[in-house]
mmCIF file of C-alpha atoms in Angstrom:
data_model
loop_
_atom_site.group_PDB
_atom_site.id
_atom_site.type_symbol
_atom_site.label_atom_id
_atom_site.label_comp_id
_atom_site.label_asym_id
_atom_site.label_seq_id
_atom_site.Cartn_x
_atom_site.Cartn_y
_atom_site.Cartn_z
ATOM 1 C CA MET B 15 -0.045 0.073 -0.064
ATOM 2 C CA ILE B 16 1.225 3.224 -0.874
ATOM 3 C CA ALA B 17 0.411 4.685 2.847
ATOM 4 C CA SER B 18 3.780 3.897 4.781
ATOM 5 C CA THR B 19 5.494 5.128 8.163
ATOM 6 C CA ARG B 20 8.434 4.726 5.822
ATOM 7 C CA ALA B 21 9.971 5.888 2.428
ATOM 8 C CA ASN B 22 10.660 3.208 0.076
ATOM 9 C CA LEU B 23 10.653 2.648 -3.733
ATOM 10 C CA ILE B 24 6.849 2.039 -3.234
ATOM 11 C CA THR B 25 6.092 5.601 -2.015
ATOM 12 C CA LEU B 26 8.508 6.807 -4.596
ATOM 13 C CA VAL B 27 6.974 5.884 -7.757
ATOM 14 C CA THR B 28 3.438 6.388 -6.426
ATOM 15 C CA ALA B 29 2.678 9.705 -7.934
ATOM 16 C CA PRO B 30 4.330 9.533 -11.247
ATOM 17 C CA THR B 31 2.127 5.865 -11.549
ATOM 18 C CA VAL B 32 -0.738 7.919 -10.693
ATOM 19 C CA TRP B 33 0.390 10.635 -13.593
ATOM 20 C CA ALA B 34 0.917 7.510 -15.930
ATOM 21 C CA LEU B 35 -2.937 6.243 -14.789
ATOM 22 C CA HIS B 36 -4.390 9.615 -15.529
ATOM 23 C CA PHE B 37 -2.886 9.895 -18.508
ATOM 24 C CA LEU B 38 -4.517 6.421 -19.637
ATOM 25 C CA VAL B 39 -8.051 6.573 -18.702
ATOM 26 C CA SER B 40 -7.788 10.580 -20.043
ATOM 27 C CA TYR B 41 -6.849 9.315 -23.484
ATOM 28 C CA THR B 42 -8.937 6.110 -23.635
ATOM 29 C CA ALA B 43 -11.835 8.281 -22.567
ATOM 30 C CA ALA B 44 -11.330 10.407 -25.438
ATOM 31 C CA ALA B 45 -10.521 8.291 -27.713
ATOM 32 C CA GLY B 46 -12.605 5.713 -27.262
ATOM 33 C CA TYR B 47 -15.626 7.722 -27.140
ATOM 34 C CA CYS B 48 -14.668 9.751 -30.118
ATOM 35 C CA ALA B 49 -14.010 6.478 -32.246
ATOM 36 C CA LYS B 50 -16.988 5.144 -31.131
ATOM 37 C CA THR B 51 -19.446 8.236 -32.033
ATOM 38 C CA MET B 52 -17.641 8.835 -34.794
ATOM 39 C CA ALA B 53 -18.335 5.588 -36.389
ATOM 40 C CA ASP B 54 -22.201 6.098 -35.827
ATOM 41 C CA ALA B 55 -22.411 9.277 -37.873
ATOM 42 C CA ARG B 56 -19.818 9.609 -40.410
ATOM 43 C CA VAL B 57 -19.359 13.171 -40.256
ATOM 44 C CA MET B 58 -19.880 15.537 -43.599
ATOM 45 C CA THR B 59 -19.224 18.661 -44.120
ATOM 46 C CA GLY B 60 -20.910 21.476 -42.009
ATOM 47 C CA ALA B 61 -22.616 18.599 -39.820
ATOM 48 C CA ALA B 62 -22.537 18.802 -36.022
ATOM 49 C CA TRP B 63 -19.513 17.110 -34.304
ATOM 50 C CA PRO B 64 -20.504 14.453 -31.884
ATOM 51 C CA ASP B 65 -20.011 16.693 -28.222
ATOM 52 C CA ILE B 66 -17.613 15.160 -25.719
ATOM 53 C CA THR B 67 -19.475 16.035 -22.582
ATOM 54 C CA ILE B 68 -19.281 12.302 -21.096
ATOM 55 C CA ALA B 69 -15.685 11.823 -21.721
ATOM 56 C CA ARG B 70 -14.654 15.833 -20.566
ATOM 57 C CA LEU B 71 -16.601 14.415 -17.270
ATOM 58 C CA VAL B 72 -14.257 11.456 -16.862
ATOM 59 C CA ILE B 73 -11.324 13.178 -17.115
ATOM 60 C CA LEU B 74 -12.336 15.731 -14.862
ATOM 61 C CA VAL B 75 -13.182 13.026 -12.200
ATOM 62 C CA ALA B 76 -10.015 11.414 -12.944
ATOM 63 C CA THR B 77 -8.300 14.685 -12.304
ATOM 64 C CA VAL B 78 -9.495 15.001 -8.912
ATOM 65 C CA VAL B 79 -9.004 11.582 -7.759
ATOM 66 C CA ALA B 80 -5.029 11.929 -8.959
ATOM 67 C CA VAL B 81 -4.538 15.307 -7.631
ATOM 68 C CA ALA B 82 -6.138 14.197 -4.177
ATOM 69 C CA ILE B 83 -4.175 10.755 -4.109
ATOM 70 C CA ILE B 84 -0.702 13.030 -5.153
ATOM 71 C CA ALA B 85 -2.032 15.381 -2.325
ATOM 72 C CA LEU B 86 -2.159 12.614 0.349
ATOM 73 C CA CYS B 87 1.938 11.271 -1.129
ATOM 74 C CA THR B 88 3.079 14.985 -0.981
ATOM 75 C CA ARG B 89 1.925 15.144 2.717
ATOM 76 C CA GLN B 90 3.480 11.755 3.685
ATOM 77 C CA ALA B 91 6.620 12.370 1.891
ATOM 78 C CA TRP B 92 6.957 15.981 3.643
ATOM 79 C CA GLY B 93 6.578 13.545 6.893
ATOM 80 C CA HIS B 94 9.500 11.032 5.604
ATOM 81 C CA TRP B 95 11.686 14.012 4.496
ATOM 82 C CA ARG B 96 11.375 16.101 7.472
ATOM 83 C CA SER B 97 11.295 13.203 10.135
ATOM 84 C CA GLY B 98 15.020 12.757 9.991
ATOM 85 C CA ASP B 99 15.836 16.590 10.448
ATOM 86 C CA VAL B 100 18.542 15.862 7.674
ATOM 87 C CA ASP B 101 19.451 18.388 4.492
ATOM 88 C CA PRO B 102 20.795 17.351 1.338
ATOM 89 C CA PRO B 103 22.656 16.379 -0.295
ATOM 90 C CA PHE B 104 21.898 13.331 2.157
ATOM 91 C CA ASP B 105 24.857 11.299 1.628
ATOM 92 C CA GLU B 106 25.341 9.571 5.170
ATOM 93 C CA PRO B 107 25.582 6.164 4.882
ATOM 94 C CA SER B 108 22.475 6.164 7.614
ATOM 95 C CA PHE B 109 18.814 5.523 7.944
ATOM 96 C CA GLU B 110 17.925 8.907 8.302
ATOM 97 C CA GLY B 111 19.950 9.813 5.634
ATOM 98 C CA ARG B 112 17.797 7.214 2.950
ATOM 99 C CA GLN B 113 14.195 8.273 4.550
ATOM 100 C CA GLY B 114 15.431 11.708 3.879
ATOM 101 C CA PHE B 115 16.795 11.100 0.033
ATOM 102 C CA LEU B 116 13.768 9.042 -0.660
ATOM 103 C CA GLY B 117 11.201 11.437 1.095
ATOM 104 C CA PHE B 118 12.829 14.670 -0.801
ATOM 105 C CA ALA B 119 12.941 12.758 -3.999
ATOM 106 C CA THR B 120 9.359 11.454 -3.863
ATOM 107 C CA LEU B 121 8.457 15.263 -2.920
ATOM 108 C CA LEU B 122 9.701 16.447 -6.346
ATOM 109 C CA LEU B 123 8.100 13.817 -8.196
ATOM 110 C CA CYS B 124 4.726 14.676 -6.695
ATOM 111 C CA GLY B 125 5.596 18.262 -7.835
ATOM 112 C CA LEU B 126 6.510 17.153 -11.306
ATOM 113 C CA SER B 127 3.492 14.485 -11.110
ATOM 114 C CA VAL B 128 1.013 17.257 -10.288
ATOM 115 C CA VAL B 129 2.138 19.566 -13.105
ATOM 116 C CA GLY B 130 2.133 16.493 -15.254
ATOM 117 C CA VAL B 131 -1.645 15.689 -14.893
ATOM 118 C CA ILE B 132 -3.024 19.162 -15.006
ATOM 119 C CA PHE B 133 -1.396 19.551 -18.581
ATOM 120 C CA VAL B 134 -2.868 16.463 -19.560
ATOM 121 C CA ALA B 135 -6.319 17.638 -18.123
ATOM 122 C CA LEU B 136 -6.112 21.006 -19.820
ATOM 123 C CA PRO B 137 -7.087 20.078 -23.471
ATOM 124 C CA ALA B 138 -10.340 18.737 -22.402
ATOM 125 C CA VAL B 139 -10.985 22.182 -20.957
ATOM 126 C CA PHE B 140 -10.210 24.068 -24.364
ATOM 127 C CA ILE B 141 -11.649 21.465 -26.467
ATOM 128 C CA GLY B 142 -15.317 20.691 -26.448
ATOM 129 C CA ASP B 143 -15.992 18.295 -29.699
ATOM 130 C CA CYS B 144 -14.177 15.679 -31.343
ATOM 131 C CA ARG B 145 -12.616 17.567 -34.341
ATOM 132 C CA MET T 3 4.837 31.268 -30.230
ATOM 133 C CA LEU T 4 8.052 32.917 -32.378
ATOM 134 C CA ILE T 5 7.702 35.963 -29.860
ATOM 135 C CA GLY T 6 7.672 33.501 -26.377
ATOM 136 C CA ALA T 7 10.487 31.539 -27.838
ATOM 137 C CA GLY T 8 12.849 34.655 -28.767
ATOM 138 C CA VAL T 9 12.329 35.613 -24.761
ATOM 139 C CA VAL T 10 13.336 32.362 -23.920
ATOM 140 C CA TRP T 11 16.256 31.945 -25.956
ATOM 141 C CA THR T 12 17.340 35.532 -24.443
ATOM 142 C CA ILE T 13 17.027 34.980 -20.933
ATOM 143 C CA VAL T 14 18.914 31.885 -21.543
ATOM 144 C CA LEU T 15 22.063 33.216 -23.440
ATOM 145 C CA GLY T 16 21.575 36.188 -21.021
ATOM 146 C CA VAL T 17 22.174 33.830 -17.740
ATOM 147 C CA ALA T 18 24.870 31.886 -20.031
ATOM 148 C CA VAL T 19 26.728 34.818 -20.570
ATOM 149 C CA TYR T 20 25.924 36.274 -16.825
ATOM 150 C CA ALA T 21 27.607 33.047 -15.282
ATOM 151 C CA THR T 22 30.550 32.540 -17.808
ATOM 152 C CA ARG T 23 31.396 35.996 -17.993
ATOM 153 C CA VAL T 24 30.095 38.910 -15.362
ATOM 154 C CA LYS T 25 29.856 36.255 -12.115
ATOM 155 C CA THR T 26 32.578 33.625 -12.833
ATOM 156 C CA ASP T 27 32.933 32.730 -8.706
ATOM 157 C CA ALA T 28 30.210 30.634 -6.891
ATOM 158 C CA HIS T 29 26.809 32.230 -5.702
ATOM 159 C CA GLU T 30 26.089 31.713 -1.651
ATOM 160 C CA GLU T 31 24.126 28.556 -0.948
ATOM 161 C CA HIS T 32 20.633 30.062 -0.672
ATOM 162 C CA VAL T 33 21.202 32.399 -3.611
ATOM 163 C CA GLY T 34 21.965 29.055 -5.822
ATOM 164 C CA LYS T 35 18.745 27.417 -4.101
ATOM 165 C CA ARG T 36 16.467 30.140 -4.892
ATOM 166 C CA LEU T 37 18.152 30.368 -8.484
ATOM 167 C CA ILE T 38 17.280 26.834 -8.745
ATOM 168 C CA PHE T 39 13.937 27.164 -7.314
ATOM 169 C CA TRP T 40 12.542 30.224 -9.014
ATOM 170 C CA GLY T 41 14.610 29.671 -12.535
ATOM 171 C CA GLY T 42 14.526 25.861 -12.854
ATOM 172 C CA VAL T 43 11.008 25.336 -11.787
ATOM 173 C CA VAL T 44 8.612 28.183 -10.881
ATOM 174 C CA PHE T 45 9.613 30.050 -14.434
ATOM 175 C CA PRO T 46 9.502 26.644 -17.022
ATOM 176 C CA VAL T 47 6.083 25.664 -14.878
ATOM 177 C CA VAL T 48 4.315 28.976 -15.735
ATOM 178 C CA VAL T 49 5.445 29.649 -19.289
ATOM 179 C CA LEU T 50 4.988 26.251 -20.120
ATOM 180 C CA ALA T 51 1.565 26.149 -18.622
ATOM 181 C CA ALA T 52 0.821 29.769 -20.170
ATOM 182 C CA LEU T 53 2.186 28.546 -24.013
ATOM 183 C CA LEU T 54 -0.355 25.635 -23.457
ATOM 184 C CA VAL T 55 -3.111 27.348 -22.880
ATOM 185 C CA TYR T 56 -2.464 29.747 -25.403
ATOM 186 C CA GLY T 57 -1.904 26.647 -28.174
ATOM 187 C CA LEU T 58 -4.764 24.968 -26.890
ATOM 188 C CA ARG T 59 -7.063 27.689 -27.455
ATOM 189 C CA LEU T 60 -6.324 28.449 -30.995
ATOM 190 C CA MET T 61 -7.395 24.908 -31.668
ATOM 191 C CA PRO T 62 -11.145 24.519 -31.690
ATOM 192 C CA GLU T 63 -10.732 27.966 -34.498
ATOM 193 C CA LEU T 64 -8.213 25.725 -36.410
ATOM 194 C CA ARG T 65 -10.508 22.968 -36.994
ATOM 195 C CA GLN T 66 -13.743 24.484 -37.801
ATOM 196 C CA PRO T 67 -14.972 22.277 -40.832
ATOM 197 C CA GLY T 68 -14.739 24.421 -44.437
ATOM 198 C CA GLU T 69 -17.003 26.456 -45.913
ATOM 199 C CA GLY T 70 -18.585 24.146 -48.644
ATOM 200 C CA LEU T 71 -15.720 22.911 -51.055
ATOM 201 C CA ARG T 72 -14.281 19.493 -50.017
ATOM 202 C CA ILE T 73 -11.603 18.153 -51.917
ATOM 203 C CA ASP T 74 -10.748 14.415 -51.609
ATOM 204 C CA VAL T 75 -7.015 13.101 -51.651
ATOM 205 C CA ALA T 76 -5.343 10.506 -51.526
ATOM 206 C CA GLY T 77 -1.736 9.346 -51.632
ATOM 207 C CA GLU T 78 -0.382 6.870 -54.255
ATOM 208 C CA GLN T 79 2.522 5.515 -55.124
ATOM 209 C CA PHE T 80 4.146 7.798 -55.717
ATOM 210 C CA TRP T 81 1.914 10.666 -57.008
ATOM 211 C CA TRP T 82 -1.711 12.090 -55.937
ATOM 212 C CA ARG T 83 -5.447 11.115 -57.011
ATOM 213 C CA VAL T 84 -7.305 14.579 -56.395
ATOM 214 C CA ARG T 85 -11.500 14.620 -56.278
ATOM 215 C CA TYR T 86 -13.163 17.942 -56.072
ATOM 216 C CA ARG T 87 -16.688 17.655 -54.234
ATOM 217 C CA PRO T 88 -18.285 20.896 -54.816
ATOM 218 C CA GLN T 89 -21.525 21.872 -52.876
ATOM 219 C CA ASN T 90 -22.981 22.932 -56.213
ATOM 220 C CA GLY T 91 -21.850 20.881 -59.432
ATOM 221 C CA PRO T 92 -20.847 17.800 -60.287
ATOM 222 C CA GLU T 93 -17.584 16.196 -58.750
ATOM 223 C CA VAL T 94 -14.089 16.760 -60.765
ATOM 224 C CA VAL T 95 -11.439 13.808 -60.675
ATOM 225 C CA THR T 96 -7.831 15.106 -61.702
ATOM 226 C CA ALA T 97 -4.006 14.207 -60.350
ATOM 227 C CA ASN T 98 -1.484 15.746 -59.088
ATOM 228 C CA GLU T 99 -2.338 19.338 -58.613
ATOM 229 C CA ILE T 100 -4.751 21.046 -56.422
ATOM 230 C CA ARG T 101 -6.269 24.463 -57.165
ATOM 231 C CA MET T 102 -8.645 26.156 -54.299
ATOM 232 C CA PRO T 103 -10.168 29.360 -53.931
ATOM 233 C CA VAL T 104 -8.258 31.808 -52.006
ATOM 234 C CA GLY T 105 -9.769 33.035 -48.955
ATOM 235 C CA GLU T 106 -12.176 30.110 -47.973
ATOM 236 C CA ARG T 107 -11.460 27.386 -45.796
ATOM 237 C CA VAL T 108 -10.931 24.401 -48.019
ATOM 238 C CA GLU T 109 -11.484 20.781 -46.453
ATOM 239 C CA PHE T 110 -8.909 17.984 -47.484
ATOM 240 C CA ALA T 111 -9.909 14.603 -46.874
ATOM 241 C CA LEU T 112 -7.062 12.222 -46.592
ATOM 242 C CA THR T 113 -6.456 8.891 -47.361
ATOM 243 C CA SER T 114 -3.835 6.501 -48.652
ATOM 244 C CA PRO T 115 -4.630 2.824 -50.202
ATOM 245 C CA HIS T 116 -1.813 1.202 -49.328
ATOM 246 C CA VAL T 117 1.225 2.981 -47.266
ATOM 247 C CA ILE T 118 1.349 5.825 -44.678
ATOM 248 C CA HIS T 119 1.947 9.329 -47.193
ATOM 249 C CA ALA T 120 1.906 12.755 -45.900
ATOM 250 C CA PHE T 121 0.174 15.953 -46.990
ATOM 251 C CA TRP T 122 2.036 19.069 -46.290
ATOM 252 C CA ILE T 123 1.429 22.506 -48.173
ATOM 253 C CA PRO T 124 4.215 24.462 -46.232
ATOM 254 C CA THR T 125 3.251 27.945 -47.055
ATOM 255 C CA LEU T 126 0.147 27.103 -45.799
ATOM 256 C CA GLY T 127 -0.051 25.056 -43.166
ATOM 257 C CA GLY T 128 0.862 21.552 -41.349
ATOM 258 C CA LYS T 129 1.381 18.320 -42.030
ATOM 259 C CA VAL T 130 -1.126 15.778 -41.891
ATOM 260 C CA ASP T 131 -0.402 11.785 -42.212
ATOM 261 C CA MET T 132 -2.417 9.886 -44.865
ATOM 262 C CA ILE T 133 -3.043 6.424 -43.301
ATOM 263 C CA PRO T 134 -4.613 3.201 -44.755
ATOM 264 C CA GLY T 135 -7.893 3.016 -43.118
ATOM 265 C CA ARG T 136 -8.605 6.435 -41.908
ATOM 266 C CA GLU T 137 -9.691 9.599 -43.214
ATOM 267 C CA ASN T 138 -7.907 12.881 -42.004
ATOM 268 C CA ARG T 139 -9.309 15.843 -42.255
ATOM 269 C CA LEU T 140 -7.463 18.792 -42.716
ATOM 270 C CA VAL T 141 -8.880 22.799 -43.203
ATOM 271 C CA LEU T 142 -6.598 25.112 -44.830
ATOM 272 C CA GLU T 143 -7.079 28.760 -45.813
ATOM 273 C CA ALA T 144 -5.164 30.448 -48.486
ATOM 274 C CA GLU T 145 -4.694 34.542 -48.187
ATOM 275 C CA LYS T 146 -2.837 35.127 -51.369
ATOM 276 C CA PRO T 147 -3.570 33.825 -54.916
ATOM 277 C CA GLY T 148 -0.484 31.967 -56.130
ATOM 278 C CA THR T 149 1.489 28.705 -56.899
ATOM 279 C CA TYR T 150 2.609 27.006 -54.098
ATOM 280 C CA ARG T 151 4.572 23.578 -53.567
ATOM 281 C CA GLY T 152 2.866 20.549 -52.171
ATOM 282 C CA VAL T 153 4.884 17.448 -51.079
ATOM 283 C CA CYS T 154 4.825 13.894 -49.429
ATOM 284 C CA ALA T 155 6.052 14.369 -46.225
ATOM 285 C CA GLU T 156 6.180 10.662 -45.245
ATOM 286 C CA PHE T 157 8.881 8.142 -46.360
ATOM 287 C CA CYS T 158 6.647 6.355 -48.989
ATOM 288 C CA GLY T 159 8.996 4.468 -51.393
ATOM 289 C CA ALA T 160 11.909 4.909 -53.806
ATOM 290 C CA SER T 161 10.133 7.984 -55.321
ATOM 291 C CA HIS T 162 9.479 9.124 -52.476
ATOM 292 C CA ALA T 163 11.019 12.401 -53.329
ATOM 293 C CA LEU T 164 9.567 12.576 -56.763
ATOM 294 C CA MET T 165 6.075 12.935 -54.817
ATOM 295 C CA ALA T 166 5.097 16.406 -55.171
ATOM 296 C CA PHE T 167 2.581 18.604 -56.624
ATOM 297 C CA ASP T 168 1.205 22.370 -57.330
ATOM 298 C CA VAL T 169 -0.931 24.230 -55.260
ATOM 299 C CA VAL T 170 -2.987 27.181 -57.447
ATOM 300 C CA VAL T 171 -4.784 29.503 -55.115
ATOM 301 C CA MET T 172 -7.095 31.690 -57.492
ATOM 302 C CA GLU T 173 -9.312 34.151 -57.079
ATOM 303 C CA LYS T 174 -13.204 32.834 -56.235
ATOM 304 C CA PRO T 175 -14.656 33.683 -59.738
ATOM 305 C CA ALA T 176 -11.945 32.439 -61.271
ATOM 306 C CA PHE T 177 -11.924 29.359 -59.724
ATOM 307 C CA ASP T 178 -15.360 28.475 -60.271
ATOM 308 C CA ALA T 179 -15.246 29.180 -63.857
ATOM 309 C CA TRP T 180 -12.380 26.756 -63.538
ATOM 310 C CA LEU T 181 -13.910 23.972 -61.921
ATOM 311 C CA ALA T 182 -17.043 24.372 -64.166
ATOM 312 C CA ALA T 183 -14.729 24.507 -66.966
ATOM 313 C CA GLN T 184 -12.907 20.591 -65.580
ATOM 314 C CA ALA T 185 -16.180 19.101 -65.972
ATOM 315 C CA ALA T 186 -17.251 20.225 -69.651
ATOM 316 C CA PRO T 187 -16.501 17.671 -72.180
ATOM 317 C CA LEU T 188 -13.109 18.073 -74.122
ATOM 318 C CA PRO T 189 -12.976 18.549 -77.739
ATOM 319 C CA THR T 190 -12.509 15.904 -80.348
ATOM 320 C CA ALA T 191 -8.913 15.530 -81.198
ATOM 321 C CA THR T 192 -8.691 15.751 -85.585
ATOM 322 C CA GLY T 193 -5.871 15.096 -87.450
ATOM 323 C CA ASP T 194 -2.063 14.492 -85.718
ATOM 324 C CA LEU T 195 -4.042 14.862 -82.328
ATOM 325 C CA ALA T 196 -6.209 12.112 -83.730
ATOM 326 C CA ARG T 197 -3.300 10.011 -84.591
ATOM 327 C CA GLY T 198 -1.572 10.362 -80.913
ATOM 328 C CA ARG T 199 -5.037 9.506 -79.286
ATOM 329 C CA ASP T 200 -5.657 6.290 -81.416
ATOM 330 C CA LEU T 201 -2.025 5.050 -80.503
ATOM 331 C CA PHE T 202 -2.623 5.988 -76.627
ATOM 332 C CA LEU T 203 -5.877 3.791 -76.967
ATOM 333 C CA GLN T 204 -3.992 0.827 -79.382
ATOM 334 C CA ASN T 205 -0.863 0.939 -76.540
ATOM 335 C CA GLY T 206 -3.264 0.184 -73.897
ATOM 336 C CA CYS T 207 -2.644 3.169 -71.976
ATOM 337 C CA GLY T 208 -6.595 3.655 -71.316
ATOM 338 C CA ALA T 209 -6.328 0.394 -69.277
ATOM 339 C CA CYS T 210 -4.621 2.399 -66.340
ATOM 340 C CA HIS T 211 -5.446 6.053 -66.937
ATOM 341 C CA ALA T 212 -8.683 7.970 -67.360
ATOM 342 C CA VAL T 213 -9.291 10.336 -70.358
ATOM 343 C CA ALA T 214 -13.303 12.050 -70.589
ATOM 344 C CA GLY T 215 -14.837 11.772 -73.393
ATOM 345 C CA ILE T 216 -12.749 8.714 -75.038
ATOM 346 C CA GLU T 217 -12.644 5.017 -74.480
ATOM 347 C CA ALA T 218 -9.783 5.177 -71.680
ATOM 348 C CA ARG T 219 -11.609 4.907 -68.162
ATOM 349 C CA GLY T 220 -8.334 2.945 -66.196
ATOM 350 C CA GLU T 221 -8.146 4.191 -62.455
ATOM 351 C CA VAL T 222 -4.749 2.776 -61.530
ATOM 352 C CA GLY T 223 -2.658 5.690 -62.719
ATOM 353 C CA PRO T 224 -3.316 9.242 -63.028
ATOM 354 C CA ASN T 225 -6.517 10.966 -64.796
ATOM 355 C CA LEU T 226 -4.841 12.647 -67.819
ATOM 356 C CA SER T 227 -8.113 14.323 -68.873
ATOM 357 C CA ARG T 228 -6.335 17.784 -68.266
ATOM 358 C CA PHE T 229 -2.998 17.090 -68.420
ATOM 359 C CA GLY T 230 -1.905 19.285 -71.191
ATOM 360 C CA ALA T 231 -2.777 22.024 -68.140
ATOM 361 C CA ARG T 232 -0.643 20.996 -65.498
ATOM 362 C CA LYS T 233 2.460 22.301 -64.638
ATOM 363 C CA THR T 234 4.767 19.207 -63.800
ATOM 364 C CA LEU T 235 4.663 15.408 -65.136
ATOM 365 C CA GLY T 236 4.516 12.734 -63.018
ATOM 366 C CA ALA T 237 3.925 14.278 -59.838
ATOM 367 C CA GLY T 238 6.585 17.052 -59.918
ATOM 368 C CA ALA T 239 9.201 14.843 -61.385
ATOM 369 C CA LEU T 240 9.646 16.610 -64.650
ATOM 370 C CA PRO T 241 8.262 20.149 -65.763
ATOM 371 C CA ASN T 242 5.579 19.595 -68.318
ATOM 372 C CA THR T 243 7.096 19.523 -71.886
ATOM 373 C CA ALA T 244 6.065 17.331 -74.636
ATOM 374 C CA GLU T 245 10.168 16.114 -74.766
ATOM 375 C CA ASN T 246 9.667 15.294 -71.233
ATOM 376 C CA VAL T 247 6.506 13.208 -71.738
ATOM 377 C CA VAL T 248 8.264 11.452 -74.568
ATOM 378 C CA ARG T 249 11.080 10.583 -71.986
ATOM 379 C CA PHE T 250 8.701 9.687 -69.438
ATOM 380 C CA ILE T 251 6.952 6.947 -71.419
ATOM 381 C CA ALA T 252 9.887 5.770 -72.415
ATOM 382 C CA GLU T 253 12.099 5.438 -69.587
ATOM 383 C CA THR T 254 9.064 5.605 -67.395
ATOM 384 C CA ASP T 255 11.645 3.608 -64.492
ATOM 385 C CA LYS T 256 14.345 5.903 -64.649
ATOM 386 C CA VAL T 257 12.542 8.938 -64.538
ATOM 387 C CA LYS T 258 10.603 7.571 -61.597
ATOM 388 C CA PRO T 259 12.393 4.490 -59.734
ATOM 389 C CA ARG T 260 9.547 1.672 -58.646
ATOM 390 C CA VAL T 261 6.931 3.141 -60.144
ATOM 391 C CA THR T 262 4.152 1.309 -60.927
ATOM 392 C CA MET T 263 3.658 2.045 -64.436
ATOM 393 C CA PRO T 264 5.867 0.136 -67.128
ATOM 394 C CA SER T 265 8.389 1.810 -69.526
ATOM 395 C CA TYR T 266 7.828 1.570 -73.142
ATOM 396 C CA PRO T 267 11.347 2.035 -74.905
ATOM 397 C CA ALA T 268 10.101 -0.443 -77.842
ATOM 398 C CA LEU T 269 7.359 2.447 -78.842
ATOM 399 C CA PRO T 270 8.853 4.267 -82.026
ATOM 400 C CA ARG T 271 9.903 7.635 -81.557
ATOM 401 C CA ASP T 272 7.199 9.099 -83.874
ATOM 402 C CA ASP T 273 4.305 7.215 -81.756
ATOM 403 C CA LEU T 274 6.015 8.434 -78.560
ATOM 404 C CA THR T 275 5.932 12.260 -80.083
ATOM 405 C CA ALA T 276 2.148 11.936 -81.424
ATOM 406 C CA ILE T 277 1.031 10.425 -77.755
ATOM 407 C CA ALA T 278 2.845 13.344 -76.605
ATOM 408 C CA ALA T 279 1.359 15.975 -78.694
ATOM 409 C CA TYR T 280 -2.180 14.592 -78.226
ATOM 410 C CA LEU T 281 -2.024 14.577 -74.112
ATOM 411 C CA GLY T 282 -0.432 17.889 -74.444
ATOM 412 C CA SER T 283 -3.633 19.207 -76.109
ATOM 413 C CA LEU T 284 -5.931 18.075 -73.404
ATOM 414 C CA LYS T 285 -6.515 20.860 -71.893
#
C-alpha cells in the first residue's frame, strides 16, 4: 500500500504511477468515446461534431482523484523528508539519510506529477468536440 | 509562439553570459537554491502552462469545418489522386495538382490505399498523415493567390522524393469558372492529335489512365483528362513538356524508380511524339 510510515521505492513511484494512469484514463476516454460516436455518424462537412461532455466528465473525475492522491503522497513525503531532520545532499550512510533522500525525491516527483496531470487535463478544458 | 521562443532564448543566453563572463565565482548557497527554485521550477512551469493554454485556445478555431468545397486527396505510389466535391455541381477527378479559391476554408479529406504518406503544403499549414484505413481531415485557407508547392512528407518508397504537387490558389470567380470548365467535355482530337489518341488507346494506356470522352477509363494511374494544363509531369518529377512526356513514357523507371507504370522503350519515336502531342492538347 502507498501509505507507509517509512519512505521506500513504492512510495517513491506512487505519484508518477498516478500520473501515468491518469494519462491512460484521459486518453482512452477521449479516443474511445470519439471513435465510437464518429463511427456511428460518418461526419460530413458542416454537420455537427459529436459533443464529448461525457469524456470531459470522466477526465474531470480522473483529474480530481489523481490530484487528491498526489496531495496525500506529498503530505506523506513531506513527513518522511522532515522526520530525520537531515538536509540535502543526504550522503550519510544512515537510516535518516536514506529516509531524507527518498522523502525529498518523492516530494519532487509529486510536484512534477501534479504538473503533468494538470497539463494532460488542460485540453479537455478547451476542446469540446471530436474534431 | 515565436515571440515567446525568442524571449526564452534571450533569457537562457543572458544567464549563460552572466555565469561565464560577469560573475564567474560561486554563488552563496541560499542564492543558488533560490535560483534553482525560481529559474528551474517556477519559471518553466509558468511559461509552459501559458504557452500550452495559448496553443489550446487556438485549436478549436483551427479545426472548424470548411466552408463548402471539399477535396478528397489520396496518396498513391507515387502520385496524388484528387477529387473535387463542390456543394453545387458535379465532382471533378484530377491528379497531381490542386486548385483552391483564395480566402475560403477548404476542407481536405486525406486517405491512402496502401502505405502511409503525408500531405504537406508548407506555405499553407502543417502536414497531416494519410493512413490506410483512415480518413484524416485538414482545413486550409490560402490568403494570397499564387502557386505553392506541396510534397509528400512521409517516406513512402523509392520515389518518395519525386512525389510533389502544385497548389494553384485562384480568385474565387476564376476558380469557379475553372471548376465548371473541368466538368465540360473535351474537344474531339483531329488530324495528328487524333493519331496520338488512337495510339494512346491501341497501346493500352486507357487500361490504367482515364481521359474524359474516350474509351480510357482506367483508375490505376493518374487521370489525364486535363493533362496539358498541368505544370509538371509525374507528380512534380519533370516540367510538363512534350520532350519530357516522351522520355517519361519510354523510360518511366529511370525517371521515377519503382513506379507502377511500365516503361515503353520499344515504342517508335514517332508514336511517342504523337502520344505526347495528344496528351499536351488535353486542356
